[in-house]
Short mmCIF file of C-alpha atoms in Angstrom, two decimals:
data_model
loop_
_atom_site.label_atom_id
_atom_site.label_comp_id
_atom_site.label_asym_id
_atom_site.label_seq_id
_atom_site.Cartn_x
_atom_site.Cartn_y
_atom_site.Cartn_z
CA LEU A 1 -0.13 13.06 103.73
CA PHE A 2 1.04 9.99 105.52
CA PRO A 3 4.75 11.15 106.21
CA LYS A 4 5.39 8.50 108.51
CA SER A 5 2.98 5.95 107.35
CA PRO A 6 3.78 2.31 106.34
CA LEU A 7 2.31 3.08 102.93
CA ARG A 8 5.27 4.95 101.98
CA SER A 9 7.13 1.70 102.38
CA LEU A 10 5.34 0.73 99.06
CA PHE A 11 7.62 2.94 97.15
CA ARG A 12 11.22 3.77 96.68
CA TYR A 13 12.30 7.29 97.74
CA GLN A 14 15.84 8.52 96.93
CA SER A 15 17.59 11.15 98.84
CA HIS A 16 19.50 13.79 96.97
CA LYS A 17 23.36 14.11 97.44
CA GLN A 18 23.00 17.78 98.96
CA PRO A 19 21.80 17.89 102.44
CA GLN A 20 18.26 18.30 103.34
CA GLN A 21 17.20 17.90 99.72
CA LYS A 22 15.47 14.99 97.82
CA ILE A 23 15.13 13.79 94.39
CA MET A 24 11.34 13.34 93.90
CA THR A 25 9.88 10.21 92.53
CA LEU A 26 8.67 9.24 88.92
CA THR A 27 6.23 6.28 89.19
CA THR A 28 4.91 4.68 85.86
CA VAL A 29 1.55 2.84 85.72
CA VAL A 30 1.66 0.00 82.93
CA GLY A 31 -0.76 -2.72 81.97
CA SER A 32 -2.80 -4.16 79.22
CA SER A 33 -5.35 -2.35 77.27
CA GLY A 34 -8.47 -2.32 79.41
CA SER A 35 -6.90 -2.96 82.72
CA GLY A 36 -7.79 0.52 84.18
CA LYS A 37 -4.65 2.53 83.92
CA THR A 38 -6.45 5.80 83.20
CA THR A 39 -9.31 5.12 86.08
CA PHE A 40 -6.32 4.54 88.45
CA LEU A 41 -4.68 7.88 87.52
CA ASN A 42 -8.19 9.70 87.93
CA ASP A 43 -8.41 8.15 91.37
CA VAL A 44 -4.97 9.45 92.35
CA HIS A 45 -6.27 12.93 91.00
CA ARG A 46 -9.38 12.70 92.80
CA PHE A 47 -7.41 12.13 96.15
CA ASN A 48 -5.13 14.51 95.64
CA LYS A 49 -6.32 17.55 93.36
CA CYS A 50 -3.14 17.69 91.56
CA THR A 51 -1.88 19.00 88.20
CA TYR A 52 -3.18 16.66 85.74
CA ILE A 53 -2.73 16.21 81.70
CA ARG A 54 -5.13 13.94 80.23
CA GLN A 55 -4.19 11.68 77.23
CA TYR A 56 -6.63 14.12 75.03
CA HIS A 57 -6.50 17.17 77.17
CA THR A 58 -8.96 19.92 76.07
CA MET A 59 -8.01 23.63 75.91
CA ARG A 60 -10.12 26.59 74.47
CA PRO A 61 -9.12 26.19 70.75
CA TYR A 62 -9.15 30.12 70.07
CA ILE A 63 -6.59 31.07 72.79
CA PRO A 64 -3.58 32.89 71.05
CA VAL A 65 -0.47 30.78 72.14
CA SER A 66 1.62 33.93 72.34
CA LYS A 67 -0.91 35.65 74.79
CA ILE A 68 -0.97 32.85 77.69
CA PRO A 69 -0.10 34.89 80.79
CA ASN A 70 3.31 33.75 82.38
CA PHE A 71 4.17 31.66 79.48
CA ASP A 72 7.27 31.83 77.07
CA PRO A 73 6.36 30.08 73.90
CA THR A 74 9.98 30.56 72.46
CA ARG A 75 10.99 27.38 74.47
CA LEU A 76 8.64 25.14 72.57
CA PRO A 77 10.83 22.94 70.17
CA TYR A 78 8.45 23.81 67.29
CA TRP A 79 8.10 27.62 67.78
CA ASP A 80 10.66 28.64 65.28
CA ILE A 81 8.40 27.10 62.57
CA TYR A 82 5.73 29.68 63.37
CA VAL A 83 8.25 32.46 63.98
CA ASN A 84 9.69 31.90 60.16
CA GLU A 85 6.13 31.89 58.85
CA GLY A 86 5.20 35.16 60.60
CA LYS A 87 2.35 33.48 62.51
CA ALA A 88 4.03 33.50 66.18
CA ASP A 89 1.60 36.34 67.05
CA SER A 90 -1.69 34.75 65.64
CA ILE A 91 -1.33 31.06 65.92
CA GLN A 92 -4.15 29.61 68.28
CA VAL A 93 -4.27 26.47 70.41
CA GLY A 94 -6.54 24.92 67.64
CA GLY A 95 -8.99 22.24 67.79
CA THR A 96 -12.69 21.78 67.98
CA MET A 97 -15.36 23.13 70.67
CA ALA A 98 -18.94 23.09 70.07
CA GLY A 99 -18.91 21.52 66.65
CA GLU A 100 -16.76 24.48 65.29
CA PHE A 101 -13.12 23.76 64.23
CA THR A 102 -10.29 26.28 64.79
CA ALA A 103 -7.03 26.04 63.08
CA GLY A 104 -3.95 25.99 64.95
CA LEU A 105 -1.63 23.59 66.58
CA SER A 106 -1.83 19.90 66.04
CA GLY A 107 -2.76 17.43 68.80
CA GLY A 108 0.98 16.54 69.48
CA GLN A 109 2.06 20.25 69.61
CA ARG A 110 -0.81 21.20 71.99
CA LYS A 111 0.62 18.14 74.26
CA LEU A 112 4.17 19.71 74.19
CA LEU A 113 2.70 23.12 74.93
CA LEU A 114 1.05 21.60 78.14
CA PHE A 115 4.38 20.13 79.13
CA GLU A 116 6.14 23.26 78.52
CA LEU A 117 3.41 25.25 80.43
CA ILE A 118 3.74 23.29 83.70
CA CYS A 119 7.53 23.38 83.67
CA GLN A 120 7.48 27.08 83.49
CA ARG A 121 4.60 27.49 85.72
CA MET A 122 5.88 25.02 88.44
CA ALA A 123 9.49 26.29 88.38
CA ASN A 124 9.27 28.33 91.48
CA GLN A 125 7.41 25.56 93.60
CA SER A 126 8.53 22.41 94.86
CA GLU A 127 6.98 18.80 95.88
CA LEU A 128 3.99 19.04 93.89
CA LEU A 129 2.33 15.84 92.40
CA ILE A 130 1.82 15.68 88.48
CA ALA A 131 -0.35 13.17 86.99
CA LEU A 132 0.33 12.54 83.24
CA ASP A 133 -1.91 10.13 81.01
CA GLU A 134 -0.10 8.89 78.05
CA PRO A 135 2.47 11.62 77.64
CA PHE A 136 3.79 10.35 74.54
CA ALA A 137 0.36 9.72 72.58
CA GLY A 138 0.11 11.81 69.52
CA VAL A 139 3.91 12.94 69.69
CA THR A 140 6.26 12.08 66.94
CA GLU A 141 9.58 10.30 67.67
CA ASP A 142 11.27 13.71 66.94
CA PHE A 143 9.89 15.17 69.99
CA VAL A 144 10.17 12.20 72.31
CA PRO A 145 13.71 13.64 73.66
CA PHE A 146 11.94 17.02 74.66
CA ILE A 147 9.34 15.16 76.66
CA VAL A 148 11.94 13.06 78.45
CA ASP A 149 14.00 16.19 78.98
CA ARG A 150 10.98 17.95 80.56
CA LEU A 151 10.22 15.00 82.71
CA ASN A 152 13.65 14.89 84.05
CA GLU A 153 13.40 18.73 84.82
CA LEU A 154 10.08 18.36 86.58
CA ARG A 155 11.30 15.34 88.85
CA LYS A 156 14.04 17.31 90.22
CA LYS A 157 11.16 19.14 92.32
CA HIS A 158 8.04 17.28 91.87
CA ASN A 159 6.60 13.84 92.15
CA ILE A 160 5.17 12.49 88.97
CA VAL A 161 2.98 9.59 88.21
CA LEU A 162 2.05 8.81 84.60
CA VAL A 163 0.52 6.16 82.73
CA THR A 164 1.83 4.88 79.26
CA ASN A 165 1.51 2.45 76.62
CA ASP A 166 4.21 4.17 74.36
CA HIS A 167 7.99 3.99 74.91
CA VAL A 168 7.45 1.71 78.18
CA GLU A 169 11.05 0.64 78.24
CA THR A 170 12.33 4.22 78.13
CA LEU A 171 10.02 5.21 80.97
CA THR A 172 10.51 2.29 83.12
CA GLN A 173 14.15 2.84 82.90
CA MET A 174 13.64 6.28 84.16
CA ALA A 175 11.13 5.42 86.74
CA ASP A 176 11.72 4.91 90.62
CA ASN A 177 8.60 2.97 90.69
CA THR A 178 6.51 0.89 88.43
CA ILE A 179 3.03 -0.08 89.18
CA THR A 180 1.33 -2.76 87.19
CA VAL A 181 -2.42 -3.05 87.01
CA SER A 182 -4.54 -5.94 86.03
CA ALA A 183 -7.38 -6.28 83.83
CA ILE A 184 -8.62 -9.53 85.76
CA ASP A 185 -8.64 -8.32 89.42
CA ARG A 186 -8.81 -4.58 89.70
CA THR A 187 -8.71 -4.57 93.44
CA ILE A 188 -5.07 -5.21 93.57
CA VAL A 189 -1.77 -4.08 91.71
CA LYS A 190 1.59 -4.92 91.71
CA VAL A 191 4.14 -2.18 92.97
CA ASN A 192 7.79 -2.97 91.83
CA ASP A 193 8.19 -6.54 92.98
CA MET A 194 5.46 -6.70 95.46
CA GLU A 195 2.38 -8.72 94.40
CA GLY A 196 -1.15 -8.38 95.70
CA VAL A 197 -0.91 -4.64 96.85
CA GLU A 198 -4.29 -3.39 97.66
CA ARG A 199 -5.25 -0.87 94.89
CA GLN A 200 -6.62 1.63 97.35
CA LYS A 201 -3.64 1.43 99.30
CA ALA A 202 -1.47 2.13 96.41
CA ILE A 203 -3.51 5.10 95.66
CA PHE A 204 -3.40 6.58 98.89
CA ALA A 205 0.48 6.17 98.92
CA LEU A 206 0.84 8.09 95.80
CA SER A 207 -1.25 10.96 96.56
CA LEU A 208 1.64 12.94 98.12
CA GLY A 209 2.22 16.57 97.35
CA ASP A 210 1.22 20.17 97.76
CA HIS A 211 -1.38 21.83 95.75
CA TYR A 212 -0.15 24.28 92.97
CA GLU A 213 -0.66 27.79 94.12
CA TYR A 214 -1.47 30.44 91.41
CA HIS A 215 -1.97 34.11 92.36
CA SER A 216 -3.96 36.01 89.71
CA SER A 217 -2.98 39.33 88.28
CA MET A 218 -4.25 42.03 85.84
CA ASP A 219 -2.75 40.20 83.10
CA ASP A 220 -5.09 37.35 83.79
CA LEU A 221 -8.05 39.72 83.66
CA LYS A 222 -6.57 41.21 80.37
CA PHE A 223 -6.22 37.70 78.93
CA PHE A 224 -9.75 36.94 79.75
CA VAL A 225 -11.05 40.06 78.16
CA GLN A 226 -8.82 39.49 75.03
CA THR A 227 -9.92 35.81 74.57
CA GLU A 228 -13.48 36.01 75.76
CA ILE A 229 -15.10 39.39 75.46
CA LEU A 230 -13.30 40.58 72.43
CA ALA A 231 -13.57 37.20 70.81
CA PRO A 232 -14.96 37.21 67.33
CA SER A 233 -17.52 34.63 68.16
CA LEU A 234 -18.88 36.84 70.89
CA LEU A 235 -18.76 39.90 68.96
CA GLY A 236 -20.70 38.10 66.26
CA VAL A 237 -23.31 37.11 68.66
CA ILE A 238 -23.49 40.63 69.88
CA MET A 239 -23.86 42.18 66.30
CA PHE A 240 -26.37 39.67 65.17
CA SER A 241 -28.52 40.27 68.20
CA VAL A 242 -28.56 43.99 67.74
CA PHE A 243 -29.50 43.53 64.08
CA ALA A 244 -32.22 41.02 64.82
CA HIS A 245 -33.68 43.31 67.74
CA ALA A 246 -33.37 46.16 65.20
CA LEU A 247 -35.66 44.40 62.84
CA PHE A 248 -37.86 43.34 65.69
CA VAL A 249 -38.39 46.98 66.67
CA ALA A 250 -39.05 48.11 63.11
CA ALA A 251 -41.48 45.39 62.70
CA PHE A 252 -43.65 46.36 65.70
CA TRP A 253 -42.82 50.02 65.90
CA ASP A 254 -46.50 51.17 65.53
CA SER A 255 -48.13 48.41 67.24
CA SER A 256 -51.04 49.05 69.36
CA THR A 257 -51.39 48.28 73.10
CA ASP A 258 -53.63 45.37 72.35
CA SER A 259 -50.60 43.68 70.94
CA ALA A 260 -48.40 43.94 74.09
CA ALA A 261 -48.57 40.21 74.83
CA LEU A 262 -47.45 39.12 71.18
CA ILE A 263 -44.83 41.74 71.33
CA LEU A 264 -43.38 40.34 74.60
CA VAL A 265 -43.30 36.83 73.31
CA ALA A 266 -41.84 37.57 69.95
CA GLY A 267 -39.07 39.61 71.81
CA SER A 268 -38.42 36.87 74.04
CA ILE A 269 -38.12 34.37 70.97
CA VAL A 270 -35.64 36.71 69.06
CA ALA A 271 -33.67 37.09 72.17
CA TYR A 272 -33.30 33.35 72.58
CA PHE A 273 -32.44 32.57 69.02
CA SER A 274 -29.82 35.34 69.06
CA VAL A 275 -27.94 34.23 71.82
CA ASN A 276 -28.63 30.50 71.45
CA PRO A 277 -25.50 29.63 69.63
CA TYR A 278 -23.43 31.02 72.63
CA LEU A 279 -25.56 29.23 75.19
CA LEU A 280 -24.77 25.77 73.19
CA SER A 281 -21.12 26.19 73.64
CA LEU A 282 -21.14 27.02 77.37
CA THR A 283 -21.01 23.15 78.35
CA GLU A 284 -17.90 22.61 76.27
CA TRP A 285 -16.60 26.06 77.41
CA ARG A 286 -16.91 24.97 80.96
CA ASN A 287 -15.26 21.49 80.54
CA ALA A 288 -12.50 23.09 78.62
CA MET A 289 -11.88 25.66 81.48
CA GLU A 290 -11.80 22.93 84.07
CA GLU A 291 -9.40 20.85 82.25
CA GLU A 292 -7.25 24.09 81.64
CA ALA A 293 -7.28 24.53 85.44
CA GLU A 294 -6.20 21.09 85.91
CA ALA A 295 -3.07 21.78 83.73
CA VAL A 296 -2.33 25.29 85.45
CA SER A 297 -2.74 26.93 82.05
CA SER A 298 -5.32 29.29 83.39
CA THR A 299 -6.42 30.94 86.61
CA ALA A 300 -8.64 29.24 89.17
CA CYS A 301 -11.73 27.80 87.21
CA SER A 302 -14.15 29.39 89.46
CA LEU A 303 -12.76 32.81 88.94
CA ASN A 304 -12.90 32.49 85.17
CA CYS A 305 -16.27 31.04 85.34
CA SER A 306 -17.41 33.84 87.40
CA PHE A 307 -16.52 36.12 84.68
CA GLY A 308 -18.21 33.96 82.09
CA VAL A 309 -21.48 34.22 84.13
CA VAL A 310 -21.21 38.00 84.12
CA SER A 311 -20.86 37.87 80.37
CA GLN A 312 -23.86 35.61 80.10
CA MET A 313 -26.07 37.86 82.30
CA ILE A 314 -24.91 40.83 79.94
CA LEU A 315 -26.10 39.35 77.14
#
């Protein structure tokens, strides 16, 4: 987008020492609380469907970390803890979905997982755009060097734009460009030393980069079956449905044909309440799938949602 546009002159781009290669740019977005930093990042993501890690990014909490396709968890800085405790094969992402808490990684560990995941998934591609909202939020000081190292690794091939309230000095020193947003006038921003830049123009100039490409494989189908079809929660719903319908059949086994309408209504009620817990969780499941797709931690959202629809129809 805009390869020769004057919009690109808003930002500093550096050339690599080797011929025909570039050092990609890292841009930080700073400002006071309530100034619209995250809204600015959301607009960048809206114009360029880039890889996006939100401040409190959602993943399906029941996913076993070691089973994520095309991902090596041994590169995580805290993975040795779970190896020594014998939990490496069973530790889950963790968190809450549909009101049900799943024990697993802490919030900070999940953020490190997402960082490492995009580093590994994007290693074979270049010139993508990565948007990060508060990358240091929830992360202890011990793991800040890990995030800085991953940012430096990513910026070798990809453009990065991030919002931060933490470690501002560290990131501004790393950054090629700094955008300052104002809580008073959200129509303009400050880009480096340039005052009064139109907000929309800055967003267009930042929305540069190719789209991440992921090619599905049988490993992804196997992963979906293991995490969704063979999940204890779904198996529990199926077992309860079988039990409830067995009681229903036993209760109306010798019913006369005059009771056909009553049996039909009763069967519908039993069927609805049998799968109701699963149906209630579908909204949060879909939202988690969309955010996973934004962070390239799963295959295309539409593909996984299609698998989910098939599962629902079977139920």
